[in-house]
Tab-separated table of C-alpha atoms in Angstrom:
chain	number	residue	atom	x	y	z
A	146	MET	CA	40.783	-77.739	-1.497
A	147	PRO	CA	44.401	-76.506	-1.342
A	148	LEU	CA	46.788	-78.040	1.113
A	149	LEU	CA	47.082	-75.901	4.259
A	150	PRO	CA	49.469	-75.938	7.204
A	151	ALA	CA	48.235	-78.020	10.080
A	152	SER	CA	47.994	-74.917	12.258
A	153	LEU	CA	45.692	-73.178	9.794
A	154	HIS	CA	41.908	-73.651	9.627
A	155	VAL	CA	39.754	-72.034	6.975
A	156	ALA	CA	35.998	-72.184	7.343
A	157	ALA	CA	33.545	-71.093	4.650
A	158	VAL	CA	29.974	-71.144	5.919
A	159	LEU	CA	26.852	-70.454	3.891
A	160	GLY	CA	24.355	-68.137	5.494
A	161	LEU	CA	21.033	-67.643	3.696
A	162	GLY	CA	18.765	-64.853	4.820
A	163	LEU	CA	15.618	-63.676	3.090
A	164	ALA	CA	15.955	-64.523	-0.587
A	165	ALA	CA	15.946	-61.551	-2.957
A	166	ALA	CA	16.064	-59.141	0.008
A	167	PRO	CA	19.746	-58.247	0.403
A	168	TRP	CA	19.283	-55.173	2.562
A	169	PRO	CA	19.764	-54.545	5.375
A	170	MET	CA	22.506	-56.386	7.203
A	171	ASP	CA	22.286	-56.454	10.993
A	172	GLY	CA	22.971	-53.090	12.496
A	173	GLN	CA	22.211	-51.110	9.336
A	174	PRO	CA	19.242	-48.724	9.103
A	175	ARG	CA	16.132	-49.915	7.322
A	176	PRO	CA	15.790	-48.604	3.755
A	177	SER	CA	12.794	-46.426	4.562
A	178	ASN	CA	14.702	-44.639	7.331
A	179	LEU	CA	17.805	-44.293	5.200
A	180	ALA	CA	15.802	-42.934	2.290
A	181	MET	CA	14.271	-40.253	4.474
A	182	SER	CA	17.654	-39.359	5.890
A	183	GLN	CA	19.196	-39.117	2.428
A	184	ARG	CA	16.446	-36.883	1.124
A	185	LYS	CA	16.917	-34.434	3.925
A	186	GLU	CA	20.658	-34.515	4.442
A	187	ALA	CA	22.449	-35.886	1.364
A	188	PHE	CA	20.788	-34.243	-1.603
A	189	GLY	CA	21.642	-30.593	-0.937
A	190	PRO	CA	25.367	-31.052	-0.330
A	191	LEU	CA	25.714	-33.414	-3.265
A	192	LEU	CA	23.882	-31.041	-5.638
A	193	ARG	CA	26.138	-28.185	-4.591
A	194	ARG	CA	29.145	-30.413	-5.143
A	195	LEU	CA	27.977	-31.510	-8.603
A	196	GLU	CA	27.274	-27.912	-9.603
A	197	GLU	CA	31.034	-27.331	-9.281
A	198	ALA	CA	31.831	-29.912	-11.984
A	199	ARG	CA	33.307	-28.452	-15.151
A	200	VAL	CA	34.125	-31.564	-17.137
A	201	ALA	CA	32.730	-35.075	-17.497
A	202	SER	CA	33.375	-38.376	-19.276
A	203	VAL	CA	30.443	-40.248	-20.786
A	204	SER	CA	30.560	-43.984	-21.566
A	205	SER	CA	28.245	-46.655	-22.862
A	206	VAL	CA	28.938	-49.613	-20.606
A	207	CYS	CA	28.132	-53.256	-19.881
A	208	GLY	CA	28.122	-54.945	-16.497
A	209	SER	CA	25.874	-54.919	-13.471
A	210	GLY	CA	23.841	-51.953	-12.303
A	211	VAL	CA	23.392	-53.671	-8.949
A	212	ALA	CA	25.634	-51.925	-6.385
A	213	PRO	CA	28.100	-50.832	-9.100
A	214	TRP	CA	30.374	-49.211	-6.536
A	215	THR	CA	31.270	-52.565	-4.955
A	216	TYR	CA	34.190	-54.932	-5.646
A	217	ARG	CA	33.419	-58.093	-7.625
A	218	GLY	CA	36.853	-59.683	-7.634
A	219	ARG	CA	38.997	-61.253	-10.310
A	220	SER	CA	36.244	-63.627	-11.355
A	221	GLY	CA	33.652	-60.904	-11.764
A	222	LYS	CA	34.895	-59.465	-15.072
A	223	ASN	CA	31.563	-60.034	-16.807
A	224	THR	CA	29.540	-58.007	-14.277
A	225	THR	CA	32.127	-55.309	-13.418
A	226	LEU	CA	31.316	-52.178	-15.411
A	227	ARG	CA	33.242	-51.998	-18.651
A	228	ALA	CA	33.112	-49.275	-21.328
A	229	TYR	CA	32.273	-49.773	-25.018
A	230	VAL	CA	32.885	-46.116	-26.009
A	231	THR	CA	34.016	-43.170	-23.864
A	232	ASP	CA	34.013	-39.472	-24.858
A	233	LYS	CA	34.811	-36.272	-23.003
A	234	ALA	CA	32.121	-33.698	-22.359
A	235	ASP	CA	32.738	-29.960	-22.017
A	236	GLU	CA	31.576	-27.551	-19.329
A	237	PRO	CA	28.289	-26.474	-20.934
A	238	TRP	CA	27.267	-30.103	-21.399
A	239	THR	CA	28.321	-30.958	-17.847
A	240	ARG	CA	26.339	-28.120	-16.357
A	241	GLU	CA	23.250	-28.998	-18.447
A	242	PHE	CA	23.494	-32.653	-17.429
A	243	VAL	CA	23.631	-31.871	-13.690
A	244	ARG	CA	20.807	-29.369	-14.010
A	245	THR	CA	18.661	-31.886	-15.911
A	246	LEU	CA	19.374	-34.904	-13.779
A	247	MET	CA	19.191	-33.575	-10.226
A	248	ARG	CA	15.805	-32.826	-8.732
A	249	GLU	CA	15.132	-33.279	-5.010
A	250	ALA	CA	11.585	-34.553	-5.463
A	251	ASP	CA	12.946	-37.592	-7.347
A	252	TRP	CA	15.835	-38.361	-4.996
A	253	ASP	CA	15.835	-41.619	-3.011
A	254	SER	CA	18.027	-44.196	-1.378
A	255	SER	CA	20.210	-46.513	-3.425
A	256	LEU	CA	19.053	-49.383	-1.242
A	257	LYS	CA	15.691	-49.683	-3.019
A	258	HIS	CA	17.115	-49.535	-6.520
A	259	SER	CA	15.989	-52.159	-9.043
A	260	ALA	CA	18.823	-52.386	-11.551
A	261	SER	CA	19.587	-54.010	-14.881
A	262	ILE	CA	22.392	-56.449	-15.434
A	263	LYS	CA	24.100	-56.403	-18.832
A	264	PRO	CA	26.820	-59.135	-18.695
A	265	CYS	CA	29.930	-58.168	-20.707
A	266	ASP	CA	30.100	-61.616	-22.314
A	267	GLU	CA	26.762	-61.029	-24.074
A	268	VAL	CA	25.633	-58.689	-26.864
A	269	HIS	CA	23.223	-55.905	-25.802
A	270	GLU	CA	21.219	-53.584	-28.019
A	271	VAL	CA	20.620	-51.236	-25.094
A	272	PRO	CA	23.662	-50.409	-22.945
A	273	LEU	CA	23.918	-48.734	-19.564
A	274	TYR	CA	25.590	-45.303	-19.468
A	275	LEU	CA	28.210	-44.091	-16.997
A	276	VAL	CA	28.857	-40.370	-16.518
A	277	GLU	CA	31.987	-39.485	-14.503
A	278	LEU	CA	31.845	-36.009	-12.996
A	279	ARG	CA	34.943	-34.295	-11.615
A	280	ALA	CA	33.628	-32.534	-8.532
A	281	ARG	CA	35.852	-32.554	-5.441
A	282	GLY	CA	36.960	-36.010	-6.424
A	283	ARG	CA	34.969	-38.245	-8.724
A	284	VAL	CA	31.238	-38.837	-8.662
A	285	TYR	CA	29.639	-41.371	-11.025
A	286	ALA	CA	26.136	-41.452	-12.367
A	287	LEU	CA	25.056	-44.831	-13.824
A	288	LEU	CA	22.061	-44.203	-16.064
A	289	ASP	CA	19.615	-47.018	-16.711
A	290	PHE	CA	17.069	-45.859	-19.242
A	291	GLU	CA	15.106	-49.084	-19.171
A	292	LYS	CA	14.568	-48.598	-15.449
A	293	ARG	CA	14.242	-44.806	-15.832
A	294	CYS	CA	16.647	-43.988	-13.030
A	295	ALA	CA	20.283	-43.296	-12.196
A	296	GLN	CA	22.532	-44.310	-9.326
A	297	LEU	CA	25.070	-41.812	-8.008
A	298	PHE	CA	28.117	-43.120	-6.234
A	299	GLU	CA	31.758	-42.686	-5.363
A	300	PRO	CA	34.282	-45.540	-5.411
A	301	ASN	CA	33.064	-47.976	-2.695
A	302	ARG	CA	30.245	-45.653	-1.536
A	303	PRO	CA	26.636	-45.200	-2.743
A	304	LEU	CA	25.235	-41.657	-2.697
A	305	GLY	CA	21.666	-42.153	-3.799
A	306	GLU	CA	19.255	-42.762	-6.659
A	307	VAL	CA	17.358	-40.288	-8.794
A	308	ARG	CA	14.334	-41.209	-10.924
A	309	PHE	CA	14.064	-39.657	-14.379
A	310	ALA	CA	10.309	-39.000	-14.234
A	311	ASP	CA	9.577	-36.540	-17.092
A	312	ARG	CA	13.271	-36.028	-18.002
A	313	ALA	CA	14.091	-39.378	-19.702
A	314	ASP	CA	13.901	-37.866	-23.206
A	315	SER	CA	16.050	-34.910	-22.231
A	316	LEU	CA	18.664	-37.013	-20.501
A	317	PHE	CA	18.828	-39.456	-23.425
A	318	ALA	CA	19.288	-36.619	-25.864
A	319	LEU	CA	22.220	-35.378	-23.798
A	320	VAL	CA	23.823	-38.798	-23.768
A	321	ARG	CA	23.441	-39.217	-27.520
A	322	ARG	CA	25.011	-35.800	-28.019
A	323	ALA	CA	27.985	-36.691	-25.793
A	324	ILE	CA	28.900	-39.962	-27.543
A	325	PRO	CA	28.002	-39.543	-31.218
A	326	SER	CA	30.483	-42.218	-32.330
A	327	ASP	CA	28.806	-44.981	-30.360
A	328	SER	CA	26.885	-47.217	-32.753
A	329	LEU	CA	24.755	-48.781	-30.028
A	330	THR	CA	23.489	-45.382	-28.968
A	331	ARG	CA	23.174	-44.018	-32.469
A	332	ALA	CA	20.782	-46.856	-33.285
A	333	LEU	CA	18.407	-45.647	-30.542
A	334	THR	CA	16.322	-42.583	-31.393
A	335	SER	CA	14.523	-42.421	-28.062
A	336	PRO	CA	14.878	-43.901	-24.561
A	337	PRO	CA	14.296	-47.667	-24.726
A	338	ALA	CA	11.108	-49.134	-23.304
A	339	ARG	CA	11.148	-50.986	-20.062
A	340	PRO	CA	11.698	-54.718	-20.819
A	341	ASP	CA	9.069	-57.263	-19.924
A	342	SER	CA	10.695	-59.048	-16.971
A	343	SER	CA	8.437	-62.058	-17.497
A	344	LEU	CA	10.194	-62.686	-20.802
A	345	ALA	CA	13.713	-62.177	-19.521
A	346	GLY	CA	15.847	-65.339	-19.625
A	347	ARG	CA	18.386	-63.834	-17.299
A	348	PRO	CA	17.883	-62.329	-13.799
A	349	ILE	CA	17.433	-58.568	-13.748
A	350	GLY	CA	18.578	-56.706	-10.713
A	351	TYR	CA	16.891	-56.963	-7.356
A	352	THR	CA	13.374	-58.352	-7.468
A	353	THR	CA	10.925	-59.377	-4.748
A	354	ALA	CA	9.314	-62.792	-4.704
A	355	LEU	CA	7.876	-65.300	-2.280
A	356	VAL	CA	10.321	-68.195	-2.185
A	357	GLU	CA	9.112	-71.698	-1.311
A	358	HIS	CA	12.621	-73.199	-1.210
A	359	LEU	CA	15.859	-71.257	-0.789
A	360	PRO	CA	18.980	-72.171	-2.799
A	361	GLU	CA	20.933	-75.086	-1.431
A	362	PRO	CA	24.688	-75.405	-2.051
A	363	VAL	CA	25.684	-78.609	-3.863
A	364	HIS	CA	29.310	-77.685	-4.365
A	365	LYS	CA	31.385	-75.296	-2.260
A	366	THR	CA	34.846	-74.172	-3.303
A	367	HIS	CA	36.818	-73.404	-0.142
A	368	PRO	CA	38.903	-70.241	-0.105
A	369	SER	CA	42.685	-70.193	-0.061
A	370	TYR	CA	44.051	-68.216	2.884
A	371	PRO	CA	46.300	-65.487	1.415
A	372	ASP	CA	49.865	-65.855	2.701
A	373	ALA	CA	50.185	-62.152	3.489
A	374	ALA	CA	46.948	-62.128	5.526
A	375	ARG	CA	47.941	-65.268	7.400
A	376	GLU	CA	51.403	-63.825	8.266
A	377	ALA	CA	49.739	-60.621	9.430
A	378	ASN	CA	47.232	-62.627	11.512
A	379	VAL	CA	44.307	-61.107	9.604
A	380	GLN	CA	41.061	-62.960	10.413
A	381	GLY	CA	37.349	-62.358	10.194
A	382	THR	CA	34.298	-62.728	8.021
A	383	VAL	CA	33.859	-61.337	4.541
A	384	TRP	CA	30.189	-61.090	3.598
A	385	VAL	CA	29.524	-61.756	-0.066
A	386	GLN	CA	26.238	-60.960	-1.798
A	387	ALA	CA	25.599	-63.532	-4.564
A	388	LEU	CA	22.927	-63.796	-7.226
A	389	VAL	CA	22.090	-67.474	-7.774
A	390	ASP	CA	20.393	-67.884	-11.121
A	391	ARG	CA	17.780	-70.411	-12.280
A	392	GLU	CA	20.469	-72.953	-13.142
A	393	GLY	CA	22.064	-72.706	-9.693
A	394	THR	CA	25.108	-70.779	-10.958
A	395	VAL	CA	26.488	-67.694	-9.278
A	396	PHE	CA	25.568	-65.026	-11.843
A	397	ASP	CA	26.827	-61.983	-9.879
A	398	ALA	CA	28.727	-61.517	-6.638
A	399	PHE	CA	30.237	-58.638	-4.672
A	400	VAL	CA	31.572	-57.799	-1.277
A	401	LEU	CA	29.117	-56.439	1.292
A	402	ASN	CA	31.337	-56.308	4.398
A	403	SER	CA	35.005	-56.028	3.471
A	404	ILE	CA	38.303	-57.229	4.918
A	405	PRO	CA	40.615	-55.959	2.158
A	406	GLU	CA	43.267	-58.620	2.629
A	407	LEU	CA	40.688	-61.387	2.337
A	408	ASP	CA	38.166	-60.068	-0.193
A	409	ASP	CA	39.713	-61.621	-3.286
A	410	ALA	CA	39.969	-65.044	-1.679
A	411	ALA	CA	36.319	-64.925	-0.509
A	412	LEU	CA	35.058	-63.780	-3.907
A	413	ASP	CA	37.187	-66.278	-5.841
A	414	ALA	CA	35.601	-69.072	-3.819
A	415	VAL	CA	31.973	-67.937	-3.951
A	416	TRP	CA	32.045	-67.320	-7.709
A	417	HIS	CA	32.657	-71.079	-8.152
A	418	TRP	CA	29.929	-72.354	-5.816
A	419	LYS	CA	27.045	-74.368	-7.311
A	420	PHE	CA	23.486	-74.498	-5.971
A	421	LYS	CA	20.194	-76.195	-6.237
A	422	PRO	CA	18.199	-73.100	-7.282
A	423	ALA	CA	15.438	-71.427	-5.338
A	424	VAL	CA	11.923	-72.490	-6.209
A	425	THR	CA	8.605	-70.725	-6.220
A	426	GLY	CA	5.358	-71.985	-7.793
A	427	GLY	CA	7.241	-75.163	-8.673
A	428	LYS	CA	9.684	-73.302	-10.897
A	429	PRO	CA	13.309	-72.273	-10.317
A	430	ILE	CA	13.943	-68.562	-9.876
A	431	ALA	CA	16.963	-66.342	-9.473
A	432	VAL	CA	17.466	-64.897	-5.959
A	433	TRP	CA	20.123	-63.033	-4.008
A	434	VAL	CA	21.706	-64.638	-0.923
A	435	ALA	CA	24.198	-63.354	1.625
A	436	ILE	CA	27.162	-65.658	2.202
A	437	PRO	CA	29.539	-65.165	5.152
A	438	VAL	CA	33.024	-66.473	4.309
A	439	ARG	CA	34.889	-66.876	7.611
A	440	PHE	CA	38.648	-66.945	7.854
A	441	SER	CA	40.244	-68.053	11.116
A	442	ILE	CA	43.679	-69.123	12.147
A	443	HIS	CA	44.043	-71.789	14.859
């Protein structure tokens, strides 16, 4: 732990809620209510906005499809979205993509999304795909063909999820057409099949499981209080969502409730925590936990 002035106290407290159930935080609407609200209120305005888009960028990417709009900090480079290949798409392609993707019947809340994680320090035969649409600002669509769905978001703000249903082949053909130079995509002639999660050696997105024993921290790295935040008397609690894998390592982490001046310090600390992993059926499993990192000056 770094040396701190005697007048300064930094407290980092672990708070574990329901494992593998990161939503909602206190005071937030329940997913079912939010989903209903989004279907009725968010889809129409977003569709009209996307129909104004004239250009797009299409990328094959690695990283995490879990809450991709959130900040993962300086230590999160392997789960922050990163492009392999990026190409520009013209107006006809952009219009066809929006028309093919968006259908109100398949629109839902981002809060119930089950996403893939493709760490950037590993080799993947099947990438994720990110489409950036210029439509009154920037709107991103992260396409996960293994999960047959896409997340739409702005920087730091989720907009919703759309399921591909009977459009997976059409959307995949559009993606292949947009990035013909990408060898990963060229090797795929059709949308990839959904992977067997029982065979996955790594955690995949949000899952639901009965947990007999929650993760227990065995090593906590305490955060350094940023000088600028201390001088400005910035205090409070940064909530960090962390995925603790079967080995007890933090596999993914991002900010849930932000204090911009303190986010990096909170994330830098949590990424280095070690845990005794969660257990169910006598076997370790990967689960998500919510960690409040409290900064206070005394």
